[in-house]
Coordinates of C-alpha atoms in Angstrom, one line a residue:
M6 CA 112.6 101.7 109.3
E7 CA 113.5 103.9 106.5
K8 CA 109.6 105.1 105.1
W9 CA 108.5 102.2 102.4
S10 CA 111.1 99.2 103.3
G11 CA 108.5 97.2 104.7
K12 CA 107.5 93.4 103.9
P13 CA 105.1 91.7 105.1
V14 CA 104.9 88.1 106.9
S15 CA 102.4 85.5 105.5
F16 CA 100.5 84.1 107.8
A17 CA 101.6 80.9 105.8
D18 CA 104.8 81.5 107.9
S19 CA 103.1 81.1 111.1
T20 CA 101.2 78.2 112.8
I21 CA 99.2 79.5 115.5
T22 CA 99.2 77.1 118.4
G23 CA 97.2 78.1 121.5
G24 CA 95.7 80.6 123.0
F25 CA 92.3 83.5 121.7
W26 CA 93.3 83.1 118.4
K27 CA 93.3 79.5 118.1
T28 CA 90.4 78.9 119.5
E29 CA 88.7 81.1 117.0
Q30 CA 90.4 79.4 114.4
D31 CA 89.5 76.1 115.2
L32 CA 85.7 77.1 115.3
C33 CA 85.8 78.8 112.2
R34 CA 87.4 75.4 110.6
K35 CA 85.3 73.1 111.6
V36 CA 81.9 75.9 111.6
T37 CA 81.9 78.9 110.2
V38 CA 83.3 77.6 106.6
N39 CA 80.7 74.4 106.6
A40 CA 77.8 76.9 107.4
V41 CA 78.6 79.9 104.8
Y42 CA 78.8 76.8 102.3
D43 CA 75.8 75.4 103.6
R44 CA 74.3 78.9 103.1
F45 CA 75.7 80.0 100.0
E46 CA 74.6 76.2 98.3
E47 CA 70.7 76.5 99.6
T48 CA 70.2 80.4 98.5
G49 CA 71.7 79.8 95.2
R50 CA 75.2 81.4 94.9
F51 CA 76.7 78.4 94.1
E52 CA 74.3 77.2 90.7
A53 CA 74.3 80.4 89.6
L54 CA 78.3 79.4 88.7
K55 CA 76.7 77.3 86.3
M56 CA 74.7 79.8 84.4
Q57 CA 72.2 77.9 83.5
W58 CA 69.5 80.6 85.0
K59 CA 66.4 81.5 82.9
K60 CA 63.4 83.9 83.6
G61 CA 61.1 82.7 85.9
M62 CA 63.4 80.0 87.5
P63 CA 63.8 80.8 91.3
N64 CA 67.3 82.6 92.5
Q65 CA 68.4 84.6 90.1
P66 CA 71.6 85.1 89.8
H67 CA 73.0 88.7 91.9
I68 CA 75.4 91.4 90.1
F69 CA 77.5 90.5 93.4
W70 CA 77.6 86.8 94.4
E71 CA 80.3 86.1 92.4
S72 CA 82.2 87.9 95.2
D73 CA 80.5 85.5 97.5
V74 CA 81.5 82.6 96.3
T75 CA 85.0 83.8 95.7
K76 CA 85.3 85.3 99.1
W77 CA 84.7 81.7 100.9
I78 CA 87.3 79.8 98.4
E79 CA 89.9 82.2 99.1
G80 CA 89.0 81.9 103.1
A81 CA 88.4 77.8 103.0
A82 CA 92.2 78.0 100.9
Y83 CA 93.8 79.5 103.9
F84 CA 92.7 76.8 106.1
L85 CA 93.9 74.3 103.5
K86 CA 97.4 76.1 103.4
K87 CA 97.8 74.8 107.3
E88 CA 95.9 71.3 106.4
R89 CA 94.9 69.3 103.3
D90 CA 90.8 68.6 103.5
P91 CA 90.2 66.2 100.4
E92 CA 86.4 66.7 101.0
L93 CA 86.5 71.1 101.0
E94 CA 89.0 70.6 98.3
A95 CA 86.5 68.6 96.1
K96 CA 83.9 71.6 96.6
I97 CA 86.3 74.3 95.7
D98 CA 87.5 71.6 92.5
E99 CA 83.3 71.8 90.8
L100 CA 82.9 75.4 92.2
V101 CA 86.0 76.2 90.4
G102 CA 85.2 73.8 87.6
R103 CA 82.0 75.5 86.7
M104 CA 84.3 79.0 86.1
E105 CA 86.1 77.0 83.6
R106 CA 83.0 75.6 81.7
T107 CA 80.6 79.1 81.4
Q108 CA 83.7 81.8 81.1
D109 CA 83.1 83.8 77.9
T110 CA 85.7 82.9 75.7
N111 CA 87.3 86.5 76.4
G112 CA 87.8 86.3 79.7
Y113 CA 84.8 87.7 81.3
L114 CA 82.7 85.9 84.3
N115 CA 80.0 86.8 85.8
A116 CA 76.3 85.4 86.3
Y117 CA 74.0 87.7 86.3
F118 CA 75.2 90.0 83.1
T119 CA 75.6 86.7 81.7
V120 CA 72.5 85.2 81.9
V121 CA 70.4 88.2 83.2
E122 CA 71.7 91.0 81.1
P123 CA 74.2 89.8 79.1
K124 CA 74.4 93.1 76.5
A125 CA 75.0 95.3 79.9
R126 CA 77.9 93.9 80.7
F127 CA 80.8 97.0 81.5
T128 CA 77.9 99.1 81.1
R129 CA 77.1 100.1 84.4
R130 CA 79.3 101.5 86.9
T131 CA 77.0 100.8 89.7
D132 CA 77.0 97.1 89.2
H133 CA 80.2 95.8 91.3
E134 CA 81.5 93.6 87.7
L135 CA 85.0 95.0 89.0
Y136 CA 85.0 94.4 92.4
C137 CA 83.5 90.8 92.2
A138 CA 86.4 90.7 89.5
G139 CA 89.0 91.6 92.4
H140 CA 87.8 88.7 94.5
L141 CA 88.0 86.7 91.9
I142 CA 91.7 87.3 91.7
E143 CA 92.8 86.9 95.5
G144 CA 90.5 83.6 96.2
A145 CA 92.7 82.1 92.6
I146 CA 95.6 83.5 94.4
A147 CA 94.8 82.0 97.8
Y148 CA 94.1 78.6 96.6
K149 CA 96.7 78.1 94.1
E150 CA 99.3 78.8 97.0
A151 CA 97.4 76.2 99.2
T152 CA 97.2 73.5 96.2
G153 CA 99.4 74.4 94.1
K154 CA 96.3 74.2 91.6
D155 CA 96.0 76.6 89.2
N156 CA 92.7 76.8 87.2
M157 CA 91.3 79.2 89.2
L158 CA 94.2 81.3 88.7
R159 CA 94.2 81.0 85.0
V160 CA 90.3 82.4 85.0
A161 CA 91.4 85.3 86.9
M162 CA 94.0 86.1 84.9
K163 CA 92.2 85.7 82.1
Y164 CA 89.3 88.1 83.0
A165 CA 92.0 90.6 84.6
D166 CA 93.0 90.6 80.9
L167 CA 90.1 91.7 79.3
I168 CA 89.4 94.3 81.7
D169 CA 92.9 95.8 81.2
R170 CA 91.9 95.8 77.1
V171 CA 88.2 97.4 77.7
F172 CA 89.6 99.8 80.6
R173 CA 93.2 100.9 80.1
V174 CA 94.1 100.2 76.6
E175 CA 90.6 100.5 74.3
H176 CA 88.7 102.6 77.2
S177 CA 85.4 101.1 75.9
A178 CA 83.8 100.6 78.4
A179 CA 80.4 103.0 79.6
F180 CA 82.6 104.1 83.0
D181 CA 86.7 104.3 84.2
T182 CA 86.8 103.1 87.2
P183 CA 85.1 100.7 89.6
G184 CA 81.6 101.4 91.4
H185 CA 83.1 99.4 94.1
E186 CA 86.4 99.1 94.7
E187 CA 88.4 96.0 95.7
I188 CA 90.4 94.9 92.2
E189 CA 92.7 97.6 93.1
L190 CA 94.7 95.7 95.8
A191 CA 94.0 92.5 94.7
L192 CA 95.6 94.0 91.3
M193 CA 98.8 94.9 93.2
K194 CA 98.8 91.0 94.8
L195 CA 98.4 89.9 91.4
Y196 CA 100.8 91.5 90.3
H197 CA 103.6 90.4 92.7
Y198 CA 102.3 86.7 92.4
T199 CA 103.3 87.0 89.0
G200 CA 105.2 89.9 87.9
E201 CA 103.6 91.1 85.1
E202 CA 103.7 94.4 84.9
R203 CA 100.4 94.8 83.2
Y204 CA 98.3 94.1 86.6
F205 CA 100.7 96.6 88.3
K206 CA 99.1 98.9 85.0
L207 CA 96.2 98.8 85.8
A208 CA 95.8 99.0 89.2
E209 CA 97.8 102.6 89.2
Y210 CA 95.5 103.6 86.1
F211 CA 92.2 103.0 88.4
I212 CA 93.4 104.8 91.2
N213 CA 95.0 107.9 88.8
T214 CA 91.7 107.9 87.3
R215 CA 89.5 108.3 90.0
G216 CA 87.4 111.7 91.1
T217 CA 88.6 112.8 87.4
S218 CA 86.4 110.9 84.8
D219 CA 82.9 112.5 83.7
R220 CA 82.2 109.1 82.5
D221 CA 81.9 107.9 85.7
E222 CA 78.4 108.0 87.1
T223 CA 77.0 107.2 90.5
Y224 CA 73.5 105.9 91.5
S225 CA 70.7 108.0 91.1
F226 CA 69.9 108.4 95.2
T227 CA 73.9 109.7 96.1
D228 CA 76.4 111.7 95.0
Q229 CA 80.2 111.3 93.6
E230 CA 81.4 111.3 97.6
H231 CA 79.4 107.8 98.2
M232 CA 82.1 106.7 95.5
Q233 CA 85.1 108.7 97.1
S234 CA 84.8 109.9 93.2
H235 CA 84.4 113.2 94.0
L236 CA 88.2 114.6 93.7
P237 CA 91.4 112.7 92.7
V238 CA 92.5 110.5 95.3
R239 CA 95.4 113.4 96.6
E240 CA 92.9 115.6 97.2
Q241 CA 91.5 113.1 99.3
V242 CA 91.6 114.4 103.4
T243 CA 88.6 113.4 104.6
A244 CA 87.4 109.9 105.0
E245 CA 83.9 110.5 103.2
G246 CA 81.2 107.6 101.4
H247 CA 80.7 104.1 101.7
S248 CA 82.9 102.8 104.5
V249 CA 83.8 99.4 103.0
R250 CA 84.5 101.1 99.4
A251 CA 86.6 103.6 101.2
L252 CA 89.3 101.4 103.0
Y253 CA 89.5 99.2 100.5
L254 CA 90.8 102.5 97.8
Y255 CA 92.9 103.5 100.6
S256 CA 94.5 99.8 101.1
G257 CA 95.0 99.9 97.2
M258 CA 96.3 103.4 97.7
A259 CA 98.6 102.9 100.7
D260 CA 100.0 99.1 98.0
L261 CA 101.0 101.6 95.6
A262 CA 102.8 104.5 97.6
L263 CA 104.4 101.7 99.0
E264 CA 105.8 100.2 95.5
T265 CA 106.2 103.8 94.4
K266 CA 107.9 105.5 96.9
E267 CA 106.0 108.3 96.7
E268 CA 105.3 110.9 99.0
K269 CA 102.5 113.0 98.3
L270 CA 100.4 109.5 97.9
T271 CA 101.7 108.1 101.5
E272 CA 100.9 111.6 103.1
I273 CA 97.8 111.2 101.7
C274 CA 97.2 107.6 103.0
R275 CA 98.7 108.7 106.6
T276 CA 96.2 111.8 106.7
L277 CA 92.5 109.7 106.0
F278 CA 93.8 107.4 108.1
E279 CA 94.4 109.8 111.1
N280 CA 90.9 111.4 109.9
I281 CA 89.3 108.2 110.5
T282 CA 91.4 107.0 114.0
E283 CA 90.9 110.4 115.6
K284 CA 87.3 111.8 114.3
R285 CA 85.5 109.3 112.3
M286 CA 86.3 105.9 114.1
Y287 CA 83.8 104.6 117.0
I288 CA 85.8 103.6 120.2
T289 CA 84.9 99.5 119.6
G290 CA 87.2 100.4 116.0
G291 CA 83.9 100.3 114.2
V292 CA 83.6 102.8 110.6
G293 CA 80.4 103.9 109.1
S294 CA 78.5 105.5 111.5
T295 CA 75.5 105.9 109.1
C296 CA 73.3 103.2 107.5
R297 CA 72.2 105.8 104.8
G298 CA 74.5 104.4 102.1
E299 CA 76.8 102.7 105.2
S300 CA 79.0 105.8 104.7
F301 CA 81.2 108.0 106.9
T302 CA 79.3 111.0 108.2
F303 CA 81.6 114.0 110.0
D304 CA 83.7 114.7 112.6
Y305 CA 82.5 112.9 115.4
D306 CA 79.4 111.9 115.1
F307 CA 78.7 108.8 117.2
P308 CA 75.1 107.5 117.1
E309 CA 74.7 104.9 119.3
Y310 CA 72.0 103.2 118.2
T311 CA 71.6 103.5 114.6
A312 CA 75.4 102.9 114.5
Y313 CA 76.0 101.0 111.5
N314 CA 79.4 99.5 111.7
E315 CA 79.4 97.1 109.2
T316 CA 81.6 93.8 110.0
C317 CA 83.3 94.5 106.6
A318 CA 84.3 97.7 107.3
S319 CA 86.3 97.5 110.3
I320 CA 88.0 94.6 108.2
A321 CA 88.8 96.4 105.3
L322 CA 90.1 99.4 108.4
A323 CA 92.5 96.4 109.9
L324 CA 93.9 95.5 106.1
F325 CA 94.4 99.3 105.4
C326 CA 96.6 99.4 108.8
R327 CA 98.3 96.5 107.3
R328 CA 99.7 98.4 104.5
L329 CA 100.1 101.4 106.4
W330 CA 102.7 99.4 109.0
L331 CA 104.6 98.5 105.9
I332 CA 105.3 102.1 105.0
E333 CA 106.2 103.6 107.9
A334 CA 107.0 101.8 111.8
D335 CA 104.1 103.2 113.5
G336 CA 102.2 101.9 116.4
R337 CA 99.3 103.0 116.1
Y338 CA 98.3 100.9 112.6
A339 CA 98.7 97.9 114.8
D340 CA 96.8 99.5 117.3
T341 CA 94.0 100.5 115.6
A342 CA 94.4 96.8 113.4
E343 CA 94.0 95.4 116.8
R344 CA 91.3 97.4 118.1
A345 CA 88.9 96.7 115.2
L346 CA 89.8 92.6 115.2
Y347 CA 88.9 92.2 118.9
N348 CA 85.6 94.5 118.7
T349 CA 83.7 94.8 116.0
V350 CA 85.1 92.1 113.2
L351 CA 84.2 89.3 115.7
S352 CA 81.3 90.7 117.2
G353 CA 80.3 90.0 113.2
I354 CA 80.4 86.7 114.5
S355 CA 78.2 84.1 117.2
L356 CA 80.0 82.8 119.6
S357 CA 78.4 79.4 118.0
G358 CA 80.1 80.1 114.4
D359 CA 77.1 79.9 112.5
S360 CA 75.0 83.6 112.6
F361 CA 76.3 86.9 111.7
F362 CA 76.2 90.3 112.7
Y363 CA 76.2 93.0 109.4
E364 CA 76.2 95.6 111.5
N365 CA 77.3 96.8 114.9
P366 CA 76.4 98.8 117.2
L367 CA 77.1 100.0 120.8
A368 CA 74.0 99.4 121.9
V369 CA 70.6 98.1 121.6
D370 CA 67.1 98.2 123.4
P371 CA 64.7 95.6 122.6
R372 CA 61.9 97.8 123.6
R373 CA 63.4 100.1 121.5
N374 CA 62.8 98.1 118.4
A375 CA 59.3 97.0 119.6
F376 CA 58.3 100.6 120.3
N377 CA 60.0 101.5 115.9
D378 CA 58.1 98.4 114.6
S379 CA 55.0 99.7 116.2
R380 CA 55.3 102.8 114.2
P381 CA 53.2 103.6 110.4
E382 CA 56.0 103.2 108.1
G383 CA 57.1 106.7 107.4
L384 CA 57.8 107.4 110.8
K385 CA 60.2 104.3 111.5
E386 CA 64.3 104.6 112.0
H387 CA 66.9 102.0 111.3
L388 CA 67.6 100.0 113.6
P389 CA 69.6 97.0 114.2
I390 CA 68.4 93.2 114.7
L391 CA 68.9 92.2 118.1
E392 CA 69.7 88.8 116.9
R393 CA 72.9 87.6 114.6
V394 CA 70.7 85.8 111.1
K395 CA 72.6 82.5 109.1
V396 CA 72.2 84.3 105.5
F397 CA 72.0 87.8 104.5
G398 CA 71.1 88.7 100.9
C399 CA 73.9 91.2 100.9
S400 CA 75.6 88.6 102.6
C401 CA 79.3 89.8 102.6
C402 CA 80.6 89.9 105.9
P403 CA 80.5 86.0 106.7
P404 CA 82.9 84.6 104.3
N405 CA 84.9 88.1 104.9
L406 CA 85.1 86.7 108.3
V407 CA 86.3 83.3 107.0
R408 CA 89.1 84.5 104.9
T409 CA 90.4 86.9 108.1
I410 CA 90.2 83.9 110.4
G411 CA 91.8 81.6 108.5
S412 CA 94.8 83.8 107.9
I413 CA 95.0 86.1 110.8
G414 CA 98.5 85.4 111.4
D415 CA 99.1 87.8 108.6
Y416 CA 99.0 90.5 111.6
L417 CA 101.3 89.0 113.4
Y418 CA 104.9 90.6 112.3
S419 CA 106.4 92.8 109.1
T420 CA 109.8 93.4 108.9
A421 CA 112.3 95.8 107.0
G422 CA 115.9 96.3 106.5
N423 CA 117.7 93.7 109.8
T424 CA 114.6 94.8 111.8
I425 CA 111.2 91.8 112.9
F426 CA 108.5 94.0 114.2
A427 CA 106.3 92.4 116.5
Q428 CA 103.0 94.0 115.5
C429 CA 99.5 92.2 116.8
Y430 CA 100.3 89.6 119.7
M431 CA 99.0 85.5 119.0
D432 CA 100.1 82.5 121.0
A433 CA 102.5 81.3 117.1
D434 CA 105.3 79.8 116.0
T435 CA 107.1 81.6 113.2
T436 CA 109.3 80.5 111.1
L437 CA 111.2 83.3 108.1
H438 CA 114.1 85.1 106.2
L439 CA 116.0 88.2 106.8
N440 CA 118.4 89.2 104.8
G441 CA 119.7 84.7 104.3
K442 CA 119.3 84.4 108.0
T443 CA 116.3 81.7 109.4
I444 CA 115.1 83.1 112.4
T445 CA 112.1 81.3 114.2
L446 CA 110.0 83.1 117.0
Q447 CA 108.4 81.3 119.4
E448 CA 105.2 84.1 120.6
R449 CA 103.9 82.4 124.2
T450 CA 100.8 84.6 125.5
E451 CA 97.2 84.8 126.7
Y452 CA 96.5 88.5 125.1
P453 CA 94.2 89.5 124.9
C454 CA 93.1 88.2 128.3
D455 CA 96.9 89.0 130.1
G456 CA 99.2 90.8 129.1
K457 CA 102.2 88.7 129.8
I458 CA 104.0 88.0 126.1
S459 CA 107.2 86.4 126.1
W460 CA 109.5 85.1 122.7
T461 CA 111.8 82.2 122.4
L462 CA 114.4 83.4 119.1
K463 CA 117.1 81.9 117.2
S464 CA 118.9 82.7 114.6
E465 CA 122.0 82.1 112.3
G466 CA 122.7 85.7 112.7
N467 CA 122.1 89.0 115.0
F468 CA 119.3 91.1 114.2
T469 CA 116.8 93.7 115.9
F470 CA 113.5 92.9 117.1
A471 CA 111.2 96.0 117.3
V472 CA 108.0 95.0 120.3
R473 CA 105.0 96.9 119.9
I474 CA 104.0 98.7 123.4
P475 CA 99.8 98.2 122.7
G476 CA 98.4 101.6 123.4

């Protein structure tokens, strides 16, 4: 495969027909989608979109609640893409309607900064406005793809246009780059979906400006490494700081490298991948070994009981891998995505489908937790909870699991030139188009419970089929 020539094969082109992932998808659709919706309804996340909160009322909107809502919409939309459901669609339409009614005339949309601190918009880099905007964009594209309805996409584009003007054109915000990365990869997705070059330019601006601005503050209790702003991105050779932020940034960098065919940025992405997988990743595919800033630490630091391994971090690692295998044909990327998905991603959700782990340690011991709880406050260490819970104050992981499981078919195949690459293995039927040829692939397997995988291939012409031998 020629470098930078890879193209994704969307989950929309495949139907998971049986086996391990069919069971997971059925559980997620029947239980998890509704469970997450109900918890977000109870905690006021959806109500916040009405922008009617007043001081003294319960459930004050939080700075990142929009991201919880739009990630849930994105995940639900992936299931709607496969099977329309009027009841589920109506729930999303109501939420989108609230966005339409409360979006500022200039495009701004964030409940916290509308009803709690309206004068603080785009003044604090640490407060997730651009992160929320990124998830709004991704959710909007997914919902348009699933239903054909463009209301949410119009909202997202209007907000993206405001961000482009404020940050790239006018430089009128109080900071220059996102505190919590995510909008970079969302803007690349919006660019490819709409063809509007300004979204590419904004993504490129955020990535290239990172680590170069003296206006980009960090939290008072941490450092620039926490937000990956300690160096320009092309000088970063080790994974540093908050692991989810880092891997969303690296995903955006890989998107940019694929688009521009830049060798230096490609080399940096490869170097970061190798640093993570060879020196800073648990055997489970978990990353971020400390609760202190949910961060990468240093090479070969792998505590068991205090391992953090946030669910979202392993999801972000899989997203990074999925982009790297489009840049170059190397089985390491699918090996790593697979390791993360089967272990630290899925350990984040219960077998019942309605409760979750935020962090995923390698070991827990009730006696250790009991001893820790008996100590004076100043002697306690951070230890993981022993049971999964229904919702968190920071509930980013549950809707992230919904969108990952709903779109798991994205990990099946990629193409480059006249070659189809089998990446991760699932029982599925796929129809794709390659150089004007229609190709159908029937993959049958009980993987990962059984290593046997078989394909039935039908094509209008010849092509190369490349099969990964799992590491």
